[in-house]
Coordinates of C-alpha atoms in Angstrom, one line a residue:
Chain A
X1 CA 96.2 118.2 -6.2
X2 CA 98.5 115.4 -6.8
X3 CA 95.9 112.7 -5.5
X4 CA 93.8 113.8 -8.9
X5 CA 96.6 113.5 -11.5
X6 CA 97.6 110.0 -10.3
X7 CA 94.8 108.2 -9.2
X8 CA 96.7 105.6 -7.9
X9 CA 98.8 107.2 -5.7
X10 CA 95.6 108.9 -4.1
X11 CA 94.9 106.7 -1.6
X12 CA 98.3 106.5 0.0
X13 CA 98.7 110.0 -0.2
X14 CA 95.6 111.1 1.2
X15 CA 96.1 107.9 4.2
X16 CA 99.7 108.5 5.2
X17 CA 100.9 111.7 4.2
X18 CA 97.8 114.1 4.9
X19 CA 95.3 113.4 7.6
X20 CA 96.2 115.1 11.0
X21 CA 93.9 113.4 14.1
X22 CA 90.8 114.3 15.4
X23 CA 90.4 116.0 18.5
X24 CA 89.2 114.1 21.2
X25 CA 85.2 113.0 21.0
X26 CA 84.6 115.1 17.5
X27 CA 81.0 114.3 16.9
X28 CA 79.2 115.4 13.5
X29 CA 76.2 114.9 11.2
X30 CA 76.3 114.7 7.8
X31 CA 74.6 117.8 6.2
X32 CA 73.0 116.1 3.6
X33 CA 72.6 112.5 1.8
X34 CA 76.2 111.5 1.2
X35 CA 78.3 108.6 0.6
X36 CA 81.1 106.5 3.1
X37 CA 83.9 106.2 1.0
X38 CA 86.7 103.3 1.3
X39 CA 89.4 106.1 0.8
X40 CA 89.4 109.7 0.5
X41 CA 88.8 109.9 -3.4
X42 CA 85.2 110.3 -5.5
X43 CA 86.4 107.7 -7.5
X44 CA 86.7 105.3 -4.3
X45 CA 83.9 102.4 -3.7
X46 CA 81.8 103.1 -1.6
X47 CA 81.3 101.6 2.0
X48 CA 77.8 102.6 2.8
X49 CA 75.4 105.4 1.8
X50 CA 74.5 107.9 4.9
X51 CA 70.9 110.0 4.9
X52 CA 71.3 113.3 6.1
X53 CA 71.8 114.0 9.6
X54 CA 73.8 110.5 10.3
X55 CA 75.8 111.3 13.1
X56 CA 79.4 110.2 12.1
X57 CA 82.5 110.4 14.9
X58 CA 84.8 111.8 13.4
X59 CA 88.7 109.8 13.5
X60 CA 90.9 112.2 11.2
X61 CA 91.3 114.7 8.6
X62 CA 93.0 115.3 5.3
X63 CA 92.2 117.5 2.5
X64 CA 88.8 117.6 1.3
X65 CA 87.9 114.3 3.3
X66 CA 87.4 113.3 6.6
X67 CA 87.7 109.7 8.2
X68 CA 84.5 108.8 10.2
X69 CA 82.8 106.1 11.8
X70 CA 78.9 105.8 10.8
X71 CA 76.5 103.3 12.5
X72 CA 79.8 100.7 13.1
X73 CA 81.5 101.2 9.8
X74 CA 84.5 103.6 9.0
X75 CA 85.5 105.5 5.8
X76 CA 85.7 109.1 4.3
X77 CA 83.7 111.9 4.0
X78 CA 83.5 114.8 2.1
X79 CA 84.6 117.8 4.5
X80 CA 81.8 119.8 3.2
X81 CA 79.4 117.0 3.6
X82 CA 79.2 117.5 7.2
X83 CA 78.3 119.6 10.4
X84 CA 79.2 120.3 13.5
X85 CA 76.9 121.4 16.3
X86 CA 78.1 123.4 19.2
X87 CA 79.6 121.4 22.0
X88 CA 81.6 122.9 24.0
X89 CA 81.3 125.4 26.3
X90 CA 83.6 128.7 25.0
X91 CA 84.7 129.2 28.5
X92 CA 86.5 125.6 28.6
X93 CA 89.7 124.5 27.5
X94 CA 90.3 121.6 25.9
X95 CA 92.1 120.0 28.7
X96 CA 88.9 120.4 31.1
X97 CA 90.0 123.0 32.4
X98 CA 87.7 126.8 33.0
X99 CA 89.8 128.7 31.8
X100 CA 88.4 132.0 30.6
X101 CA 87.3 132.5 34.8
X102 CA 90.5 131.4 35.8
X103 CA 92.9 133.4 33.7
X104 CA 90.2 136.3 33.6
X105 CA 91.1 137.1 37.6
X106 CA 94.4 136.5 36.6
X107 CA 94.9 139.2 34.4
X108 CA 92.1 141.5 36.0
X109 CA 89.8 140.7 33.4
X110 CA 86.9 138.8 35.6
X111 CA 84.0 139.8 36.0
X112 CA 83.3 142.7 33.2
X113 CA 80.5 143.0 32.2
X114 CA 79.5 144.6 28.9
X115 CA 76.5 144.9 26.3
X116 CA 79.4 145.8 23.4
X117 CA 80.7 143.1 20.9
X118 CA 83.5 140.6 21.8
X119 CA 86.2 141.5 19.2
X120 CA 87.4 139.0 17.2
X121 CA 88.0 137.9 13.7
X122 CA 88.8 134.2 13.4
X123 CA 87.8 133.8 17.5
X124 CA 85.1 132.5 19.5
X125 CA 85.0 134.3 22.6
X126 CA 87.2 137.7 22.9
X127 CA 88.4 140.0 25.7
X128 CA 85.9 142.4 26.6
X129 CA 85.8 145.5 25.0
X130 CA 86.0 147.4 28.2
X131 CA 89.5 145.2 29.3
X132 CA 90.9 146.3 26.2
X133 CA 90.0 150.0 26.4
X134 CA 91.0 150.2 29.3
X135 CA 94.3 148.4 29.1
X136 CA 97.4 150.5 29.2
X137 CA 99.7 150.0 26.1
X138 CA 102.8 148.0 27.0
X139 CA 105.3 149.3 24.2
X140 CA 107.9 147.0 26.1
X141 CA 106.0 144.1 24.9
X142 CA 106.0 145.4 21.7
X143 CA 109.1 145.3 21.4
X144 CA 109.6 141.6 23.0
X145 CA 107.1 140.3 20.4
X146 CA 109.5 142.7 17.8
X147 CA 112.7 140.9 18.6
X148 CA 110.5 136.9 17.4
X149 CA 110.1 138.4 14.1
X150 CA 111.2 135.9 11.3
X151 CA 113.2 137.8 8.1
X152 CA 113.0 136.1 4.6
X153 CA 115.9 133.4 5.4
X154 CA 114.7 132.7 8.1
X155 CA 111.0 131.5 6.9
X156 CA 112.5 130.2 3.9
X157 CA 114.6 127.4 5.4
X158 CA 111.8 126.5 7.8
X159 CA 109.9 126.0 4.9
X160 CA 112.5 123.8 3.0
X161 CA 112.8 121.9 6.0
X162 CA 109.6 120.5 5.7
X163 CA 109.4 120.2 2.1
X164 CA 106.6 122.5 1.9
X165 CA 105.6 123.1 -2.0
X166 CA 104.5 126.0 -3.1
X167 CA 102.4 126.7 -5.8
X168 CA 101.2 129.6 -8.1
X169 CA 97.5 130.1 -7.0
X170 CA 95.8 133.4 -8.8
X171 CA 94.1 135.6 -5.7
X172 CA 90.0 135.1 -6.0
X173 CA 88.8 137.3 -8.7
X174 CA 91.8 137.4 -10.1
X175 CA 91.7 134.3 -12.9
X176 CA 94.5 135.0 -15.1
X177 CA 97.0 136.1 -12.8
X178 CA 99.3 133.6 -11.1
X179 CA 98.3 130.2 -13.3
X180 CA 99.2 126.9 -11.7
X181 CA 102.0 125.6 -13.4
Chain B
X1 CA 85.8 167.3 6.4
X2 CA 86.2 171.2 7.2
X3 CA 84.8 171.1 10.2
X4 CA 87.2 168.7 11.1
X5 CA 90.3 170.8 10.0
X6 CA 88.8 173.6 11.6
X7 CA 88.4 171.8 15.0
X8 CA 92.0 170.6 14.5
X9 CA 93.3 174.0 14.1
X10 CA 90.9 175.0 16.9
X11 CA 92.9 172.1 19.2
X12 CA 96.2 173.3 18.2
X13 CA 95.4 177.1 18.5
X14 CA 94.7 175.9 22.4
X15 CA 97.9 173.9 22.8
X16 CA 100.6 176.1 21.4
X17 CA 101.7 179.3 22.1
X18 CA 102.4 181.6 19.0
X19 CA 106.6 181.6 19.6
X20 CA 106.9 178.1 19.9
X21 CA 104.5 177.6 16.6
X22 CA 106.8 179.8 15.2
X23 CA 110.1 177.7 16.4
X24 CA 108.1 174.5 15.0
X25 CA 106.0 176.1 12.1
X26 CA 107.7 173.6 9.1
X27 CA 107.3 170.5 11.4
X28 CA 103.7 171.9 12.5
X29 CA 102.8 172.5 9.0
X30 CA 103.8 169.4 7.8
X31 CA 101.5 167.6 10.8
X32 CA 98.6 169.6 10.0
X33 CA 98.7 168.3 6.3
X34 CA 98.8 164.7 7.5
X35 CA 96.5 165.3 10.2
X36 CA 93.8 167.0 7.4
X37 CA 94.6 164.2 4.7
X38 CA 93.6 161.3 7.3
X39 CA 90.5 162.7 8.1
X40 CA 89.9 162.0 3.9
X41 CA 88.2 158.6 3.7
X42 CA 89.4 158.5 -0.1
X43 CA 93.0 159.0 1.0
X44 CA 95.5 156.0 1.5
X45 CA 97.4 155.6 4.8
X46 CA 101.3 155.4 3.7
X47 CA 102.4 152.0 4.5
X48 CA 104.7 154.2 7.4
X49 CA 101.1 155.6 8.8
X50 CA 99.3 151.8 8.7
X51 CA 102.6 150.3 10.8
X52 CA 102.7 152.8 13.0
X53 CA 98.8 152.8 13.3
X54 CA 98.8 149.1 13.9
X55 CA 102.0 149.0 16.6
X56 CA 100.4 151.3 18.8
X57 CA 97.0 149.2 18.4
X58 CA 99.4 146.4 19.2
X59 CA 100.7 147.7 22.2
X60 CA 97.3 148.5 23.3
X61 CA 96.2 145.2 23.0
X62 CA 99.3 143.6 25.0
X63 CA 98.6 146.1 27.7
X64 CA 95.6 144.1 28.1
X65 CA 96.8 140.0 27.3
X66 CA 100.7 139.6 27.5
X67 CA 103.0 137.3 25.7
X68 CA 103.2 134.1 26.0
X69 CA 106.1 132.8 27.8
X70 CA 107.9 130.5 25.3
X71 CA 110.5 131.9 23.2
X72 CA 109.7 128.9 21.1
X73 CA 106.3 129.2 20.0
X74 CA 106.8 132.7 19.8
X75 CA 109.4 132.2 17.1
X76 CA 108.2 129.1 15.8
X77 CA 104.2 131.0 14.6
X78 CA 106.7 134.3 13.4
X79 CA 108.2 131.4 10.6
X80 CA 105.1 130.3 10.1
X81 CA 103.7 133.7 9.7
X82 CA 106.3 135.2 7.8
X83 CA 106.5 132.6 5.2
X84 CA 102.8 132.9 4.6
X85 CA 103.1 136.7 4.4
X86 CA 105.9 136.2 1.7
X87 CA 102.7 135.0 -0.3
X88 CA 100.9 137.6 -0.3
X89 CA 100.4 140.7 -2.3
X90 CA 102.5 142.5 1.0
X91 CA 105.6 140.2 1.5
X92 CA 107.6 143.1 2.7
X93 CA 105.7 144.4 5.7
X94 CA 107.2 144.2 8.8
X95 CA 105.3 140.9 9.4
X96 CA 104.9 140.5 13.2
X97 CA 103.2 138.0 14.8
X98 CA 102.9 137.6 18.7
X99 CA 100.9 134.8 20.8
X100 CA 99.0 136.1 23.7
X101 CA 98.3 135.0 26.8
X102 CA 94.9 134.3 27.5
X103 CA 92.7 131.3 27.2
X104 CA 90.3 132.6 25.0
X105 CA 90.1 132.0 21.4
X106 CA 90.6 134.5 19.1
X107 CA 93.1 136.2 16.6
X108 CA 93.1 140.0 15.7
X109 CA 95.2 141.9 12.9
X110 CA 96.4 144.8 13.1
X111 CA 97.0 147.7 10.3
X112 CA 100.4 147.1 8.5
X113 CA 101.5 143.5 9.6
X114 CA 101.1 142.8 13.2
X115 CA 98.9 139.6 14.3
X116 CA 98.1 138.4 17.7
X117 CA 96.8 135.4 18.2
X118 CA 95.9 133.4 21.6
X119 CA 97.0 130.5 23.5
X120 CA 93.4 129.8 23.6
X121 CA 93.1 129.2 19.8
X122 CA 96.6 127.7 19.4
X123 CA 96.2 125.1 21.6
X124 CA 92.7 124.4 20.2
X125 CA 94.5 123.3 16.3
X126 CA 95.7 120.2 15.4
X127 CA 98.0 121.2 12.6
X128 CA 100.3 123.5 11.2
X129 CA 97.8 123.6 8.6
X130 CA 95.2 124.7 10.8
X131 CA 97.3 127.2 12.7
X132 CA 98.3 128.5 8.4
X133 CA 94.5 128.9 7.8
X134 CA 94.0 131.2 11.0
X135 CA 97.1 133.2 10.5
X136 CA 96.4 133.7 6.5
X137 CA 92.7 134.6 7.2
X138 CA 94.3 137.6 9.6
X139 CA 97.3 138.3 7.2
X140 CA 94.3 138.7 4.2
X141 CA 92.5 141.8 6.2
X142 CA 96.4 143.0 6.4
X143 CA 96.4 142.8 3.0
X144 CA 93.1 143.7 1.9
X145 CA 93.1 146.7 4.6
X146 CA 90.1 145.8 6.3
X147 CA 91.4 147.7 9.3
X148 CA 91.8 151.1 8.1
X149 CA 88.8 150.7 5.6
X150 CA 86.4 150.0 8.3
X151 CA 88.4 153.0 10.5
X152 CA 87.9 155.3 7.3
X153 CA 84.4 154.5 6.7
X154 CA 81.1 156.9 7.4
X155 CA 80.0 155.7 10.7
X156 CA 83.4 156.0 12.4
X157 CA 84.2 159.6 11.1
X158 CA 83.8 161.6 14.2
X159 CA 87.0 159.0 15.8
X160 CA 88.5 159.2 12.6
X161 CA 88.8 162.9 13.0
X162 CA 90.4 162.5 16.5
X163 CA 93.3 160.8 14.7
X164 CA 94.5 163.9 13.2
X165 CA 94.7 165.9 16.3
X166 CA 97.0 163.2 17.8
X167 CA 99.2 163.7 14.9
X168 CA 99.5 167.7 15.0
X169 CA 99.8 167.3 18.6
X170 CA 102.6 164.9 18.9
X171 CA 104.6 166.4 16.2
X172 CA 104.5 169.8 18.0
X173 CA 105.9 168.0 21.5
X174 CA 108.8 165.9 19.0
X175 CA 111.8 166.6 17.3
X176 CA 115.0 164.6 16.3
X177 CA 114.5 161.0 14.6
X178 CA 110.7 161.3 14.4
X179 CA 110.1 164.7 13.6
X180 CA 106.1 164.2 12.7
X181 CA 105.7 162.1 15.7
X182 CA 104.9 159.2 14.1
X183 CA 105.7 156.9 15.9
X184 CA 103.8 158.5 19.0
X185 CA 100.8 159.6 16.7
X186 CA 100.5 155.5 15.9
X187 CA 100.5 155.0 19.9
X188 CA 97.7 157.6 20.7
X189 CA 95.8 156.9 17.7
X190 CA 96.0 153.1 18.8
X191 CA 95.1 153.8 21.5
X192 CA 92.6 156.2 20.8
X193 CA 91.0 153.2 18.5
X194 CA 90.8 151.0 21.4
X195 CA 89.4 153.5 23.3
X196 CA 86.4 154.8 21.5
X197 CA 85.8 151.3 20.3
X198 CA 86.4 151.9 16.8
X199 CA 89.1 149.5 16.1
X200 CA 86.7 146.5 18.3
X201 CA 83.6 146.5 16.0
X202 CA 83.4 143.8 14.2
X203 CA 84.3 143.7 10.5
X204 CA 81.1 143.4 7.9
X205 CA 80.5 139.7 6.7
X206 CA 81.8 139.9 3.1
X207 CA 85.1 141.1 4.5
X208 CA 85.2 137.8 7.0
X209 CA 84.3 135.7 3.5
X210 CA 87.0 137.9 1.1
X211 CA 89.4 137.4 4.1
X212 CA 88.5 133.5 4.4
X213 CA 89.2 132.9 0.4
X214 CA 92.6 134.7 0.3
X215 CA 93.4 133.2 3.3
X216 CA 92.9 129.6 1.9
X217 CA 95.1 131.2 -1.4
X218 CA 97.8 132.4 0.5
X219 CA 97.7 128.8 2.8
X220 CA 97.9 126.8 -0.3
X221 CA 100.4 128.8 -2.6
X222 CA 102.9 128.2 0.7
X223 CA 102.4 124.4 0.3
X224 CA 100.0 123.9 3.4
X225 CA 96.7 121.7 2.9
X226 CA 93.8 124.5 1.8
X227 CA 91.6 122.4 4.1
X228 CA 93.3 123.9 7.2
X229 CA 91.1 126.9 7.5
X230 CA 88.5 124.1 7.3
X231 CA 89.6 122.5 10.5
X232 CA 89.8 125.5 11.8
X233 CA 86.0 126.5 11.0
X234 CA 84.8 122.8 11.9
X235 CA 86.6 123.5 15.5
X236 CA 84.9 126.8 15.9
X237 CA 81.5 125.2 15.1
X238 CA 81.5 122.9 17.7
X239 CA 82.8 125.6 20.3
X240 CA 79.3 127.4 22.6
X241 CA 78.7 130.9 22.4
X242 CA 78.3 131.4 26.2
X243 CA 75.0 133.3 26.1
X244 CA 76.1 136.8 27.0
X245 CA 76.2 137.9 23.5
X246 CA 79.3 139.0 24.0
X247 CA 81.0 135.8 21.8
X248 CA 82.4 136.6 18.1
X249 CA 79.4 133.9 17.4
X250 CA 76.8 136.6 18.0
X251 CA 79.0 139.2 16.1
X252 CA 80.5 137.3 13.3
X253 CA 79.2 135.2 10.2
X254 CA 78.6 131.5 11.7
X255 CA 81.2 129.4 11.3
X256 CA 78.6 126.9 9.3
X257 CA 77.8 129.8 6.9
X258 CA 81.7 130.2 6.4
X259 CA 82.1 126.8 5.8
X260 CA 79.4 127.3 2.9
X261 CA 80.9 130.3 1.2
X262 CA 84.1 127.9 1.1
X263 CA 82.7 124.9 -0.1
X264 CA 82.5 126.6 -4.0
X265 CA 85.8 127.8 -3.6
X266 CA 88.5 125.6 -1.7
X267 CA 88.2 122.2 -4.7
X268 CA 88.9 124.9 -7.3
X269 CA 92.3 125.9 -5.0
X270 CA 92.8 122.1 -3.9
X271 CA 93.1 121.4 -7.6
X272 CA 96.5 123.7 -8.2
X273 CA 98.3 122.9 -5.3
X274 CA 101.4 120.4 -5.4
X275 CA 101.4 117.6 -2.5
X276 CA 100.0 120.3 0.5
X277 CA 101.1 119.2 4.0
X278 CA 99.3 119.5 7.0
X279 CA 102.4 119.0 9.4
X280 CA 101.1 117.8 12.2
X281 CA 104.0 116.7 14.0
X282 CA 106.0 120.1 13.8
X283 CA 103.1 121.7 15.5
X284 CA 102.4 119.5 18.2
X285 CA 106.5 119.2 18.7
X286 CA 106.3 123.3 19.4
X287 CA 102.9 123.4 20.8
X288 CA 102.6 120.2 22.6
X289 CA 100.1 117.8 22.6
X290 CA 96.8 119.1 24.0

């Protein structure tokens, strides 16, 4: 990235342009012995050095580091540095809120029981099986979520209009093909 | 295999009387050959098969969870989506993507382009980067045709072979624009998937990992941070499986042994990428704060 080819320009890269906020109350642990850093850079001093299992709040991300506070004293992270242990209860929505039971009776989904998987394949908690099966297909609604589609132009001046830079990156296995430039 | 065919013939034998095969014995013919060849695991869907495959799975799907309300953030994750997609080793699909209504957190792709993904997994990312890493994870298995492998392989055979009869049957009941019944063949067989359960299993782990690195590829050669699929793991790890064993944490790798596989991988992209945005303010302007 940028941050490595001018080492100078890393830290206000990294501090202004890159880290998006927390959520509310993130709480971590480091995974193993690691290092605070003063910015988000290996290069960086370092603020403190944190045994594994330090539990760190965690203030922002960006890139490979995240801000944290450790035992009174703030810095950055390596993202793969630490954990996150399960917190919150799938049902819940952020905002407080049960939602799952809620909008389940809403849309006729409370109360199904099953022994099958939950589908998913980024997810935490899915529909049912059974409210899917036996949903009736809504080809209506197809073609709603049809008539949203984005063509080429379309996704292409979005893009420009946030600068976003793209960059030849080969598929995984695939070395040679698509070099950086 | 050939009991298969035969049981096909056997189903349209039952369906059709002999004059109308007659009056329909090109269009018939020509539905029994696609109906045989998708019961070969070694045969390739044609891209028409795999979109019509995946809209009726789609349709199934938003019989159960509707839309979202908001013409906004419907568009809004299409141009994210589509962008992404034109990244990929697919660009021209007929990329759709569709936010659902439901408070629970997922996203599921379908066969040929179409992605759903909830309001309970939107609202739960703080970037555009983050919502980039869950859409390119899902746009990956698109690409890598998880979907139809896992449809095609060994264990789900005997639904497999259930596809074909929609096919022949549909084509016999069609004529004009769609004279093989595509179209409606995609809609049972989608529904058919849903049905039996086939489509619902969950995917084997190295698919979730292979679909997890070209996702962070596809993220970063559209100018997002890598990192978002990242946040989006972090978020999932701190997120309860709520005991019934029901939750995608039972069924899928842990997001913590995702997170592993990725740490040998993401530096490596993170090094070619030119000044990656997360965009945090364009999301939360179209999502709104949470």
């Amino acid at each position: 990235m940028a941050a490595m080819r001018f080492p100078l320009l890393a830290a206000s890269i990294v501090a202004i342009l890159l880290p998006w906020a927390a959520r509310a109350d993130e709480q971590g642990f480091t995974n193993r012995a690691t290092e605070l850093k003063e910015r988000g850079a290996a290069d960086a001093a370092t603020v403190a050095s944190l045994p594994e299992n330090t539990p760190v709040k965690v203030l922002a991300r960006g890139g490979g580091w995240t801000r944290v506070e450790a035992g009174g004293k703030s810095g950055w992270v390596r993202v793969f540095h630490l954990r996150f242990p399960s917190s919150v209860e799938s049902g819940a929505s952020s905002s407080g809120a049960s939602g799952l039971g809620a909008l389940g009776s809403a849309l006729g989904f409370g109360g199904t029981k099953t022994t099958e998987a939950r589908l998913a394949s980024t997810g935490i908690r899915g529909l049912s099986t059974e409210d899917v099966k036996n949903a009736s297909p809504d080809p209506e609604e197809l073609k709603r979520m049809q008539s949203y589609r984005a063509d080429r132009g379309a996704a292409e001046r979005f893009a420009r209009e946030a600068k976003l830079a793209e960059a030849r990156i080969p598929a995984p296995g695939e070395p040679g093909k698509g070099e950086s430039r | 295999m050939r009991r298969a065919a035969w049981m096909l013939a056997a189903a349209l034998g039952l369906a059709v009387p002999a004059s109308r095969a007659i009056d329909f014995g090109s269009i018939l013919n020509k539905a029994i050959d696609t109906g045989k060849q998708l019961h070969d695991a070694n045969r390739e869907f044609t891209t028409e098969e795999e979109v019509a495959l995946g809209e009726g799975l789609a349709s199934g799907f938003l019989g159960a969870a509707p839309l979202a309300k908001d013409a906004n953030l419907q568009r809004y994750v299409n141009r994210v989506g589509k962008w992404l997609a034109l990244h990929s080793d697919r660009p021209d699909l007929p990329w759709t993507f569709g936010v659902v209504e439901t408070d629970t957190v997922n996203a599921f792709a379908m066969p040929g382009g179409t992605v759903l993904i909830t309001r309970g997994l939107v609202k739960r990312l703080s970037s555009e980067a983050e919502l980039a890493g869950a859409l390119s994870h899902e746009i990956a298995h698109v690409v890598l045709k998880h979907q139809l492998k896992a449809i095609q392989s060994d264990k789900n055979s005997e639904a497999f072979a259930s596809l074909g009869k929609g096919l022949a049957g549909e084509a016999i009941a069609r004529r004009g624009s769609d004279p093989v019944g595509l179209k409606s063949w995609g809609a049972n067989a989608g529904v058919e998937l849903l049905k039996n359960g086939v489509f619902l299993r969950p995917l084997d782990r190295s698919m979730e990992y292979e679909a997890d690195k070209l996702g962070v590829v596809i993220a970063a050669r559209s100018g997002y941070d890598p990192y978002g699929l990242v946040g989006v793991l972090e978020m999932l790890a701190q997120v309860k499986s709520d005991g019934s064993g029901l939750s995608v944490l039972d069924t899928h790798p842990a997001p913590a042994d995702r997170l592993a596989e990725l740490e040998g991988f993401v530096p490596d992209v993170e090094k070619r990428v030119r000044e990656p945005q997360a965009l945090e303010a364009r999301f939360r302007k179209t999502v709104g704060a949470q």
